[in-house]
mmCIF file of C-alpha atoms and ligand atoms in Angstrom:
data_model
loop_
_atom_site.group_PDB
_atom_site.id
_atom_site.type_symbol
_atom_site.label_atom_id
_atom_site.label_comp_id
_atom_site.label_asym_id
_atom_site.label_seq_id
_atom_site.Cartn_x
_atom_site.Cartn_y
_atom_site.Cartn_z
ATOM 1 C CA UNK A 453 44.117 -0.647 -22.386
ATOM 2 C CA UNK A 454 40.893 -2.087 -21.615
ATOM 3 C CA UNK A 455 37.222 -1.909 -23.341
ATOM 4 C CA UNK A 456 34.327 -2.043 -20.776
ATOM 5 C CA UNK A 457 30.327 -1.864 -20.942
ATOM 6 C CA UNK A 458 29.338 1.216 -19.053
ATOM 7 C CA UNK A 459 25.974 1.077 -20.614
ATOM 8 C CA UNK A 460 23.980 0.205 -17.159
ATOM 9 C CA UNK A 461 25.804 3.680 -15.890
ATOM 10 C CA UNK A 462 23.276 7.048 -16.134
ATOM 11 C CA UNK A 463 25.200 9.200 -18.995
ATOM 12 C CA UNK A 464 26.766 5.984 -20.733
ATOM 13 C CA UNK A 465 22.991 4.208 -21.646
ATOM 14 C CA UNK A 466 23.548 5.375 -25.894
ATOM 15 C CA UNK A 467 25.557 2.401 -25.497
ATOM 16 C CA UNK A 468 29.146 4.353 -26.288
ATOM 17 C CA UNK A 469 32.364 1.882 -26.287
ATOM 18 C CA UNK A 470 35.220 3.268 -24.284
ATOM 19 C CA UNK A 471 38.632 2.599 -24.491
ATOM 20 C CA UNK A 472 39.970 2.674 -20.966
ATOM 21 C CA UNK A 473 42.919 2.419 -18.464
ATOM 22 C CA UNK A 474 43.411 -0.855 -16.395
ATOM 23 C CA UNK A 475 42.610 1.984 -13.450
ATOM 24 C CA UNK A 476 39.664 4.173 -15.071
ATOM 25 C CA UNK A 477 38.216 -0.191 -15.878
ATOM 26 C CA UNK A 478 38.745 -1.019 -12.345
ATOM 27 C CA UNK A 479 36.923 2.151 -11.131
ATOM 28 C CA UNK A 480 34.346 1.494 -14.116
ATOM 29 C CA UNK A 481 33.784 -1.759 -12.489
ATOM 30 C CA UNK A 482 33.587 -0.731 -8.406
ATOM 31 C CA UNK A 483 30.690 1.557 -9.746
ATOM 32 C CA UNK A 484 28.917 -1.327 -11.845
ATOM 33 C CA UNK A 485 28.831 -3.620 -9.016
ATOM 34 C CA UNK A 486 27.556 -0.368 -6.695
ATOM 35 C CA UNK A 487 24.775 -0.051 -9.626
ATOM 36 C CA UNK A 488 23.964 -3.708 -9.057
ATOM 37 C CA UNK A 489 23.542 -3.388 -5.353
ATOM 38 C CA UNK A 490 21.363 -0.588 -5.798
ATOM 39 C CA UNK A 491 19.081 -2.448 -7.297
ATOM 40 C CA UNK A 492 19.022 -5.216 -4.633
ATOM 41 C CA UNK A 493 17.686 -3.144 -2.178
ATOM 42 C CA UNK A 494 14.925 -5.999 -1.724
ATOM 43 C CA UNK A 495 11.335 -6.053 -0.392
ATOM 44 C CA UNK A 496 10.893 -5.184 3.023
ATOM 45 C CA UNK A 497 8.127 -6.647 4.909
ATOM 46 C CA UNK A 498 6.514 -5.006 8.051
ATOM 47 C CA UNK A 499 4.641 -6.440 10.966
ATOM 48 C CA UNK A 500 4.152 -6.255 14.568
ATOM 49 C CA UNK A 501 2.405 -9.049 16.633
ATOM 50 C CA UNK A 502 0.067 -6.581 18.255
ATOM 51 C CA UNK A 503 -1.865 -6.440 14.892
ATOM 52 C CA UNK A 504 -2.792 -9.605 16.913
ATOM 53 C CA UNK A 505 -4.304 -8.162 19.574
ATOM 54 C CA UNK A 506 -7.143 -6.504 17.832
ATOM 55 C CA UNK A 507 -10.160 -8.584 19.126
ATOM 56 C CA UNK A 508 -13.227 -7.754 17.215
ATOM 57 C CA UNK A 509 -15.481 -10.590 18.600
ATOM 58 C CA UNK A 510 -16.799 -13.585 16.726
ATOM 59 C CA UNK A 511 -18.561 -13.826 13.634
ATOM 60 C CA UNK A 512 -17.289 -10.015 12.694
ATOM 61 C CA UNK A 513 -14.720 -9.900 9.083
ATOM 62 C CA UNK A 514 -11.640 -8.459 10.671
ATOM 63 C CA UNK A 515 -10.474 -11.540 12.613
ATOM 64 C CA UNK A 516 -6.542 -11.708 14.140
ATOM 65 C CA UNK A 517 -6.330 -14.954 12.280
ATOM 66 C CA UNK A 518 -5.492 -13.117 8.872
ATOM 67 C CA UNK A 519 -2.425 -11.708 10.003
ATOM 68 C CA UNK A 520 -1.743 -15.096 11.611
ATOM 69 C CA UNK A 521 -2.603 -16.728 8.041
ATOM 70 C CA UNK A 522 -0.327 -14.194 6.549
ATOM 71 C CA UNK A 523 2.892 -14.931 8.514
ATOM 72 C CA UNK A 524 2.047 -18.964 7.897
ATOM 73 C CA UNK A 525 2.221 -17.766 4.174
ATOM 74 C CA UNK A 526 5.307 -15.426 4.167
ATOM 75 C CA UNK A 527 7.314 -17.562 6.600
ATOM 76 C CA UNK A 528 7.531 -20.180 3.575
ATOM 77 C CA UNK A 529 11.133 -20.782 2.174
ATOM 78 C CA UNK A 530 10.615 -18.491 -0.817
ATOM 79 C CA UNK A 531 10.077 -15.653 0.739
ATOM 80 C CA UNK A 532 13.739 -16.344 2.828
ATOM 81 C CA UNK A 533 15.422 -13.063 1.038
ATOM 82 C CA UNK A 534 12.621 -10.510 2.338
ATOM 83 C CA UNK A 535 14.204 -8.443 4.997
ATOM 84 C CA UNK A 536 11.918 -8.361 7.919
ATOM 85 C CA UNK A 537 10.523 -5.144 10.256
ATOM 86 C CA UNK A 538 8.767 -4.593 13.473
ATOM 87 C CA UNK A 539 6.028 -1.537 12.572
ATOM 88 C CA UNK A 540 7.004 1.078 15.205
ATOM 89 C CA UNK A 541 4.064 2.918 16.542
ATOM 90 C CA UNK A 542 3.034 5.981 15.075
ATOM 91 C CA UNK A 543 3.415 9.223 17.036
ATOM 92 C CA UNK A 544 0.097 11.170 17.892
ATOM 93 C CA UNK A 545 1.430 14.001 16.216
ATOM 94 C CA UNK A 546 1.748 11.818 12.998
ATOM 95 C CA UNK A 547 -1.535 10.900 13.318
ATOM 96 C CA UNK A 548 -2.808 14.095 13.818
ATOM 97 C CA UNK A 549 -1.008 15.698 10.688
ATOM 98 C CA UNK A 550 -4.798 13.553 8.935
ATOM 99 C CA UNK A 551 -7.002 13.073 11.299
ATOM 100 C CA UNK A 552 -8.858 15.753 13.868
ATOM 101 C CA UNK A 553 -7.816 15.855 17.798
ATOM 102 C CA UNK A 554 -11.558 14.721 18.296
ATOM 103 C CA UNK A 555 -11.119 11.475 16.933
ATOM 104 C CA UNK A 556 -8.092 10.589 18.628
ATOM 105 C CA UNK A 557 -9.492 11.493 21.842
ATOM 106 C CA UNK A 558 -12.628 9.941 21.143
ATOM 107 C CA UNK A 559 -10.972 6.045 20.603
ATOM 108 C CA UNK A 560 -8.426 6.704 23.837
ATOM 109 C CA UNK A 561 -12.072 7.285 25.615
ATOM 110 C CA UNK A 562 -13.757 4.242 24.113
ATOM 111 C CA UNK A 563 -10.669 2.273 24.809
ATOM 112 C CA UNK A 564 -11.523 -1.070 26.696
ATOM 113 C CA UNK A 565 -9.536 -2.480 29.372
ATOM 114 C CA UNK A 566 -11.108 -5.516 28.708
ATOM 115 C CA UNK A 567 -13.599 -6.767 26.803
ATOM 116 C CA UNK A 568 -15.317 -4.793 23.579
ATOM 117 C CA UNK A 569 -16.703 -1.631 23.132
ATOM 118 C CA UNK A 570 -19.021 -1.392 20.516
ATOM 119 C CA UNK A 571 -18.781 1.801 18.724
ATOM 120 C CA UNK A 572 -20.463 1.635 15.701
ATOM 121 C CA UNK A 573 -22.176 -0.997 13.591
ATOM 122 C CA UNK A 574 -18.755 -2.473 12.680
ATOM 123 C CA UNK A 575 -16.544 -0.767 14.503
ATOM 124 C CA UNK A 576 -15.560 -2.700 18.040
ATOM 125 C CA UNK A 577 -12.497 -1.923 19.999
ATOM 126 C CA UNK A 578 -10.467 -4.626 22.302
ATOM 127 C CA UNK A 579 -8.161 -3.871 24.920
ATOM 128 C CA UNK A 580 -5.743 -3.908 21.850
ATOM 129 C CA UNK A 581 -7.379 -2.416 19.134
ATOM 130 C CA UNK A 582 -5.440 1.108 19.578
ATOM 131 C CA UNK A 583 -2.155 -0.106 20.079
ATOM 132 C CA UNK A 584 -2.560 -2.150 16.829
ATOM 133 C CA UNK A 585 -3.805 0.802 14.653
ATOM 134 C CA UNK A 586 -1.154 3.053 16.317
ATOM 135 C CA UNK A 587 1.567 0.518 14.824
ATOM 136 C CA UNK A 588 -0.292 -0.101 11.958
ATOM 137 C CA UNK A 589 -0.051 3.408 11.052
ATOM 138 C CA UNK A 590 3.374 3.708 12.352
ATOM 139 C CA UNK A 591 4.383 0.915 9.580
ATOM 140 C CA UNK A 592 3.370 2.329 6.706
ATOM 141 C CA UNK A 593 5.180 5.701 7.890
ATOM 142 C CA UNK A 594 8.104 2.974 8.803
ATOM 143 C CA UNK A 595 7.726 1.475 5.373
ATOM 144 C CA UNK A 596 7.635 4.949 4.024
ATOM 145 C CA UNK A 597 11.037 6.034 5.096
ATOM 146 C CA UNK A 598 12.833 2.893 4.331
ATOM 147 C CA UNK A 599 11.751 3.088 0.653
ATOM 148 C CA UNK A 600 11.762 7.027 -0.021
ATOM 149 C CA UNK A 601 15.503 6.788 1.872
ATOM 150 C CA UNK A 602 16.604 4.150 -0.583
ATOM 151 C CA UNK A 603 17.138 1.584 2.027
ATOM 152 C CA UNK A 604 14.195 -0.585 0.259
ATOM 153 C CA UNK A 605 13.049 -1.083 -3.237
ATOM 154 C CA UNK A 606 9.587 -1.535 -2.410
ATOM 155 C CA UNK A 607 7.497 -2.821 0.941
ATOM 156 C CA UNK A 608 4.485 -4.267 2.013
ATOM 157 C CA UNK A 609 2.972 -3.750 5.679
ATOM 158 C CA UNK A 610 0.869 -6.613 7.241
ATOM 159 C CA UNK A 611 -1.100 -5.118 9.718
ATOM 160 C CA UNK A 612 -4.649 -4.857 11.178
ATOM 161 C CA UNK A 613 -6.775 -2.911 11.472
ATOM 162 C CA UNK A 614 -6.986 -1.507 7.745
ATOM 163 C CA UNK A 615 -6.665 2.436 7.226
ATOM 164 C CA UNK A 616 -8.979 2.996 3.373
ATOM 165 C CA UNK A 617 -12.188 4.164 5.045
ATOM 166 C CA UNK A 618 -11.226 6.093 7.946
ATOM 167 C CA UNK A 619 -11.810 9.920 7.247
ATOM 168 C CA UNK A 620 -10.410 12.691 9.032
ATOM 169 C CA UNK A 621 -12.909 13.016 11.553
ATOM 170 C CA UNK A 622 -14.187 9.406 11.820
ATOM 171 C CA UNK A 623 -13.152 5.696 12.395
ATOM 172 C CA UNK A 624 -15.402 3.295 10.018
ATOM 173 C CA UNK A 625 -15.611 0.075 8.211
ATOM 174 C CA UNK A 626 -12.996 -1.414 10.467
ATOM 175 C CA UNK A 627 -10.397 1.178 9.307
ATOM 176 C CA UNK A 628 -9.736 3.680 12.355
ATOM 177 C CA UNK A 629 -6.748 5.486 10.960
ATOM 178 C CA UNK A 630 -6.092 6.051 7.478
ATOM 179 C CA UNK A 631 -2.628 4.401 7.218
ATOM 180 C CA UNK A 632 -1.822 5.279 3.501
ATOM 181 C CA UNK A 633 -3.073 8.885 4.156
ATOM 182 C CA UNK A 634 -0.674 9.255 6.960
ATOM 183 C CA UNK A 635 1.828 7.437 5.180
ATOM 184 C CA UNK A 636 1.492 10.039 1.797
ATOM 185 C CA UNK A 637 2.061 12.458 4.126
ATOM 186 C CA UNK A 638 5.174 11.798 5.593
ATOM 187 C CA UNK A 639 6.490 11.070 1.981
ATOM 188 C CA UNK A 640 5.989 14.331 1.266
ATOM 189 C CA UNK A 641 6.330 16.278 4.816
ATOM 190 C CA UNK A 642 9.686 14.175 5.782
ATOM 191 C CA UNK A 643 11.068 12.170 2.701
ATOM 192 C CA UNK A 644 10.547 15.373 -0.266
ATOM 193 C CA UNK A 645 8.310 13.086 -2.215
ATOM 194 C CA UNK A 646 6.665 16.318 -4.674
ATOM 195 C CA UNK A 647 3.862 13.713 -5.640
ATOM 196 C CA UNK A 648 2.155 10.666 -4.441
ATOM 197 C CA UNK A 649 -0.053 8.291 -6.501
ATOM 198 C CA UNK A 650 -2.426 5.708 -3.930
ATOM 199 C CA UNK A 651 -3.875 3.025 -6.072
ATOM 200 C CA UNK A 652 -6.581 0.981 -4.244
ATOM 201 C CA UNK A 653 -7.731 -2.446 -5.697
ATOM 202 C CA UNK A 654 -9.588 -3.061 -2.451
ATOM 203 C CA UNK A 655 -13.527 -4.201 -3.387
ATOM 204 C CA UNK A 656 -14.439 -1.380 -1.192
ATOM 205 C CA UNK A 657 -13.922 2.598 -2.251
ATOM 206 C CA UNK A 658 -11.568 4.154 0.205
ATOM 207 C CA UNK A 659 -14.172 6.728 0.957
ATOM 208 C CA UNK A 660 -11.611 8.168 3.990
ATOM 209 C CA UNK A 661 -8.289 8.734 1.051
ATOM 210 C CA UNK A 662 -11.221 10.326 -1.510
ATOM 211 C CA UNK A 663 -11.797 13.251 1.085
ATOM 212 C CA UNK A 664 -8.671 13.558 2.504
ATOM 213 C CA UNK A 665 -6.988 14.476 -0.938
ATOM 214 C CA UNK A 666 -9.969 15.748 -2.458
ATOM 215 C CA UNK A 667 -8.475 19.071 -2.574
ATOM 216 C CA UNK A 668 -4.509 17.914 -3.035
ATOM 217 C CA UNK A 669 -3.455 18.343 -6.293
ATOM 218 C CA UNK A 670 -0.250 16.656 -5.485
ATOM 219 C CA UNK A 671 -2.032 13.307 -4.415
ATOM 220 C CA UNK A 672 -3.867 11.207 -7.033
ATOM 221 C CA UNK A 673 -6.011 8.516 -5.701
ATOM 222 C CA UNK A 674 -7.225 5.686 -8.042
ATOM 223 C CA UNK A 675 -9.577 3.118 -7.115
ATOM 224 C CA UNK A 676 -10.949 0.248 -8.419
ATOM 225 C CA UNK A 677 -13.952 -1.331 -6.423
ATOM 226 C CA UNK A 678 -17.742 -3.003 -6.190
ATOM 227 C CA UNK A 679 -20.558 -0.416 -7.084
ATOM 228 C CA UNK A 680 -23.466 -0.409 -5.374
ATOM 229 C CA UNK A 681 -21.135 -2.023 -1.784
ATOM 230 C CA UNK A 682 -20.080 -0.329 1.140
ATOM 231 C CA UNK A 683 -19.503 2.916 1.681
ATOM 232 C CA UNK A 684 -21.366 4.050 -1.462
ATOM 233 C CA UNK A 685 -18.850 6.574 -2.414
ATOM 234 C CA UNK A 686 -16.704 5.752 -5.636
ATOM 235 C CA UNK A 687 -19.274 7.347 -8.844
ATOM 236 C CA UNK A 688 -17.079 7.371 -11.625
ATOM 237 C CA UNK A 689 -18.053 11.184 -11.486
ATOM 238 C CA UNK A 690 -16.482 12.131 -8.134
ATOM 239 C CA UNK A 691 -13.205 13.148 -9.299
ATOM 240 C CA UNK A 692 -11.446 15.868 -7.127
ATOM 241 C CA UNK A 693 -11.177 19.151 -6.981
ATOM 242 C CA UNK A 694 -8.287 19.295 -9.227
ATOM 243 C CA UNK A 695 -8.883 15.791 -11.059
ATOM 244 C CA UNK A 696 -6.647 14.350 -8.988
ATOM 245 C CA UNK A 697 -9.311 11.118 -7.675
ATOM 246 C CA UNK A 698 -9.850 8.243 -10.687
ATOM 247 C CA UNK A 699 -13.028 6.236 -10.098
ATOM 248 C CA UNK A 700 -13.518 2.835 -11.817
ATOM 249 C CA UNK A 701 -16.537 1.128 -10.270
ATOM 250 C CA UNK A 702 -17.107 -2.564 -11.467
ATOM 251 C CA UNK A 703 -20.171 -4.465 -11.021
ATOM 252 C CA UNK A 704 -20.745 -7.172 -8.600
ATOM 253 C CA UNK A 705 -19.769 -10.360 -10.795
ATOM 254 C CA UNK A 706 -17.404 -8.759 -12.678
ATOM 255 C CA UNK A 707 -14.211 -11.377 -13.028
ATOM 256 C CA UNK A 708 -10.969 -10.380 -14.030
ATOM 257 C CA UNK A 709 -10.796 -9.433 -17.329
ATOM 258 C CA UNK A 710 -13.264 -6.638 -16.340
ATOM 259 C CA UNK A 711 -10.722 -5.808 -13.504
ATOM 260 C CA UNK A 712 -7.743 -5.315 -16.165
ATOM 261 C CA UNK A 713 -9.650 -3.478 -18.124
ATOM 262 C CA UNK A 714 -10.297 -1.023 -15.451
ATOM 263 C CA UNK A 715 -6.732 -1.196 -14.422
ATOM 264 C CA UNK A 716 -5.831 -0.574 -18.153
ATOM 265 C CA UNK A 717 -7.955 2.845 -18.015
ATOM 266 C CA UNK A 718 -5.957 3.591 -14.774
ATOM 267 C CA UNK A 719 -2.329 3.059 -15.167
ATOM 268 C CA UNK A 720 -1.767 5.441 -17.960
ATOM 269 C CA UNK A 721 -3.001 8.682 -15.541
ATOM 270 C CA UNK A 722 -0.786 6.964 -12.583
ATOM 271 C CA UNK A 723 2.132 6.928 -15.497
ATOM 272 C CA UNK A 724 1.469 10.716 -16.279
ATOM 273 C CA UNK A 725 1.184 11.644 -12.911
ATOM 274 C CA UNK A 726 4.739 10.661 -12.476
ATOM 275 C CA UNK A 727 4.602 10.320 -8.912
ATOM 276 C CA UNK A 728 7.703 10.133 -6.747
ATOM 277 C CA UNK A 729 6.217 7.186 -4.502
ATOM 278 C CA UNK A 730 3.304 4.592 -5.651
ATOM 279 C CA UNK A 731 1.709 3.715 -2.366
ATOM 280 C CA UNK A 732 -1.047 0.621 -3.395
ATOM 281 C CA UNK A 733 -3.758 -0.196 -0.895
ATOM 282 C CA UNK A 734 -3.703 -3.918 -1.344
ATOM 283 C CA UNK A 735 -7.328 -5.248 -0.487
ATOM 284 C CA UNK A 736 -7.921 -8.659 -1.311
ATOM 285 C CA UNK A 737 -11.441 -8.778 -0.472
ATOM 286 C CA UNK A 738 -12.656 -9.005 -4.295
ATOM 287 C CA UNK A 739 -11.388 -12.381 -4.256
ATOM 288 C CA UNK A 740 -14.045 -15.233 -5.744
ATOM 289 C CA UNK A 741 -14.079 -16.737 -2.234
ATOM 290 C CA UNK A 742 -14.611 -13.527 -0.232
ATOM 291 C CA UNK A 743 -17.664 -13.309 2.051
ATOM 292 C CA UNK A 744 -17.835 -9.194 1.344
ATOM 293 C CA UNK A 745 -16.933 -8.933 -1.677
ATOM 294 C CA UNK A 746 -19.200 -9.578 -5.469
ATOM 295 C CA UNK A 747 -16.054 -9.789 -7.493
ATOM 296 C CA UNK A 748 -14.654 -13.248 -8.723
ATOM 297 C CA UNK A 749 -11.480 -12.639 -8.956
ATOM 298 C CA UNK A 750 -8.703 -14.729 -8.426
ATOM 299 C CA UNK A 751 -4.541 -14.761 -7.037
ATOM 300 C CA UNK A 752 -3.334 -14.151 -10.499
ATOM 301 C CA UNK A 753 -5.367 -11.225 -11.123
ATOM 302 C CA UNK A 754 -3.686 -9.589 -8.505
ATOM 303 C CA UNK A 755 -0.191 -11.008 -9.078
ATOM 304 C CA UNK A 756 -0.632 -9.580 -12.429
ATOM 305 C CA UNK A 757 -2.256 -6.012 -11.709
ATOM 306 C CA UNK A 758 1.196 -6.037 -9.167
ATOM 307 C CA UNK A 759 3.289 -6.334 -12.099
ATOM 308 C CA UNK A 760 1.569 -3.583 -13.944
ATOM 309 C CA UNK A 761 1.768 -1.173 -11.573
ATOM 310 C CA UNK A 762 5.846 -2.126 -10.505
ATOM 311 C CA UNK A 763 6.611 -1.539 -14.442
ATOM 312 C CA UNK A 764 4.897 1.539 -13.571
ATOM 313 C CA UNK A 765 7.001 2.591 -10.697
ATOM 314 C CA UNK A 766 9.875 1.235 -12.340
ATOM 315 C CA UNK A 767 9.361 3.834 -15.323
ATOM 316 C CA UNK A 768 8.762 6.847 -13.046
ATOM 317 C CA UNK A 769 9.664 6.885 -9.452
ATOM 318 C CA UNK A 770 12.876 4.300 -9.034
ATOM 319 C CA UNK A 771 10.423 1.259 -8.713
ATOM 320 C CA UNK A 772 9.353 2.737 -5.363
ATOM 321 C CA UNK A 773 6.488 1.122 -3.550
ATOM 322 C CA UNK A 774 4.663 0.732 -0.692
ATOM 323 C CA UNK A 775 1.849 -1.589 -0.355
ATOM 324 C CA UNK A 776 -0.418 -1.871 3.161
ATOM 325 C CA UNK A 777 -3.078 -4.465 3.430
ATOM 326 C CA UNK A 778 -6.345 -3.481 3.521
ATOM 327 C CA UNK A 779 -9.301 -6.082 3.007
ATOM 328 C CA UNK A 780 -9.666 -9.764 2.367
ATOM 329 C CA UNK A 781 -11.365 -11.943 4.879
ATOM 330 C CA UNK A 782 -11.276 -15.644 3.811
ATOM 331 C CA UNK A 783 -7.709 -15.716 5.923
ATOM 332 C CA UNK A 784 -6.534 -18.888 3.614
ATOM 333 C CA UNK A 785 -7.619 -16.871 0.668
ATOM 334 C CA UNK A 786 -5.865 -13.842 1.956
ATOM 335 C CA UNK A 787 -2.798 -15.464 3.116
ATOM 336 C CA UNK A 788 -2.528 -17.144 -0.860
ATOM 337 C CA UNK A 789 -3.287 -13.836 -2.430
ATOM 338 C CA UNK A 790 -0.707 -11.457 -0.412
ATOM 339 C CA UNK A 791 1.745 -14.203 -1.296
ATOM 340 C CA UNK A 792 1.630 -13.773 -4.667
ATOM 341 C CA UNK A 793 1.527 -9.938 -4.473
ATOM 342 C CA UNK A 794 4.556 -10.162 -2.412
ATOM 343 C CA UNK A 795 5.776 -12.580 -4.056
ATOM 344 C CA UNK A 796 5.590 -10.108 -7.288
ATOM 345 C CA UNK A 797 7.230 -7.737 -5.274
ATOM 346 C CA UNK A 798 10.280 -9.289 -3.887
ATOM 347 C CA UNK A 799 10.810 -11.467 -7.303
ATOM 348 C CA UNK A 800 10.524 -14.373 -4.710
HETATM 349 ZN ZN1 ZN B 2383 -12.552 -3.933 1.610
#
């Protein structure tokens, strides 16, 4: 007889003492060290070098060079353990499960073969720009799958362009599809996610996830973000049709303690919520050093809101995450501030 510590095991965590068999110990322990594995799933990290090949033109925020500054950062030693994924590119009938045929057919149109189309005050298109936001969007579905199927813990998708603004019917503020829209989705359309939380600490409001959910009582979007900044959207009154969108507006200037405290109004509605997936849209454009943004925040206000919101997954979905970049457009800045978010992440 043996006496084992089955107390990591679901229906043994009171703690009980067992008295066992050498066989019902050995068995005891082959599910232990299956327990442990599960819970090295790891961070997955997903990219594609045509998020290069999005030319916007120079002087404009969304340059290549912060994906470029990005890989510099998470190709450092520390970050050796993160398992590593090409974004496949979305399909159009992914796409079009959020966004209207129109708008689809309106970028293949605008399209350049070379050189930039100008489509709207910040809104330019290279050669490369659709191929990009196909696989960006195709990522975060990748990313999706990988964590709802278990094969992840949690993920974060580098790619350009971002997805928070984009509505259904309309590419904007360098966003042409809505990447965590598509990706909540497929969670629940192909992975039986029930509910999905977004949380967006981008210094913009994702205008394009507000009126895509407004009506889904199964999604809750939270954002915090600059008031008055681009789009405009984001009153702490607009709150979905079934309370289901969380406005916290900050002011330009506002550091971080202002942006915890908004985070610490947020988390507990995530927390009852109880989503099955926590999908964050990781702008890091309220950094102190950002040209858009009016917030001064810094890389461990972000390292730290990470943690909050992984003890939050951790309590109620299986620690499952997936985190897209949206904003941040100092590229050094960037690259230091997704570090430490992934770095928060992967426990590197
Ligand atoms: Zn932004």
């Amino acid at each position: 007889m043996m006496s084992l510590n089955l107390s990591s095991l679901p229906g043994f965590r009171d703690g009980r003492s067992l008295t066992l068999t050498r066989r019902e110990c050995l068995l005891g322990a082959a599910l232990l060290t299956l327990e442990a594995r599960a819970g090295e799933k790891g961070t997955l990290l997903v990219t594609h070098p045509c998020g290069l090949a999005h030319e916007v033109g120079a002087g404009r925020p969304d340059q290549p060079r912060r994906l470029a500054a990005i890989a510099d950062s998470l190709a450092a030693p520390r970050f050796s353990a993160l398992r590593r994924a090409e974004a496949p590119a979305a399909t159009r009938e992914t796409i079009l499960r959020v966004h209207a045929p129109a708008l689809l057919e309106r970028l293949e149109r605008a399209a350049p073969q070379s050189g930039l189309a100008t489509l709207g005050p910040d809104m330019v298109m290279s050669s490369g720009t659709l191929e990009a936001a196909l696989h960006a969007a195709g990522g975060a579905v990748f990313a999706m799958g990988e964590v709802m199927r278990g094969a992840a813990q949690n993920a974060f998708v580098a790619m350009r362009p971002p997805g928070h603004h984009a509505t259904r019917d309309a590419a904007m503020g360098f966003c042409f599809f809505d990447n965590a829209a598509i990706a909540a989705r497929e969670a629940m359309r192909a992975h039986g996610a029930e509910r999905v939380a977004i949380v967006d600490f981008d210094v913009h409001h994702g205008n394009g996830l507000q009126e895509i959910f407004w009506d889904e009582p199964n999604v809750l979007y939270c954002s915090s973000h600059q008031m008055p900044l681009y789009p405009g959207s984001g009153a702490r009154s607009e709150r979905g049709a079934h309370d289901n969108i969380v406005n916290a507006p900050l002011a330009k200037g506002d550091g971080g303690a202002r942006f915890a405290e908004a985070w610490a109004e947020i988390l507990p509605v995530v927390d009852a919520f109880a989503p099955d997936v926590l999908l964050i849209c990781a702008g890091f454009d309220g950094h102190l050093h950002d040209p858009l943004g009016g917030l001064r925040l810094q890389r461990q206000d972000f390292a730290e809101l990470t943690l909050r919101l992984m003890e939050v997954a951790a309590r109620r979905c299986g620690g499952r995450i997936v985190s897209l970049l949206e904003g941040g457009y100092r590229p050094e800045d960037l690259a230091a501030c997704v570090a430490v978010h992934v770095g928060a992440l992967s426990g590197a």
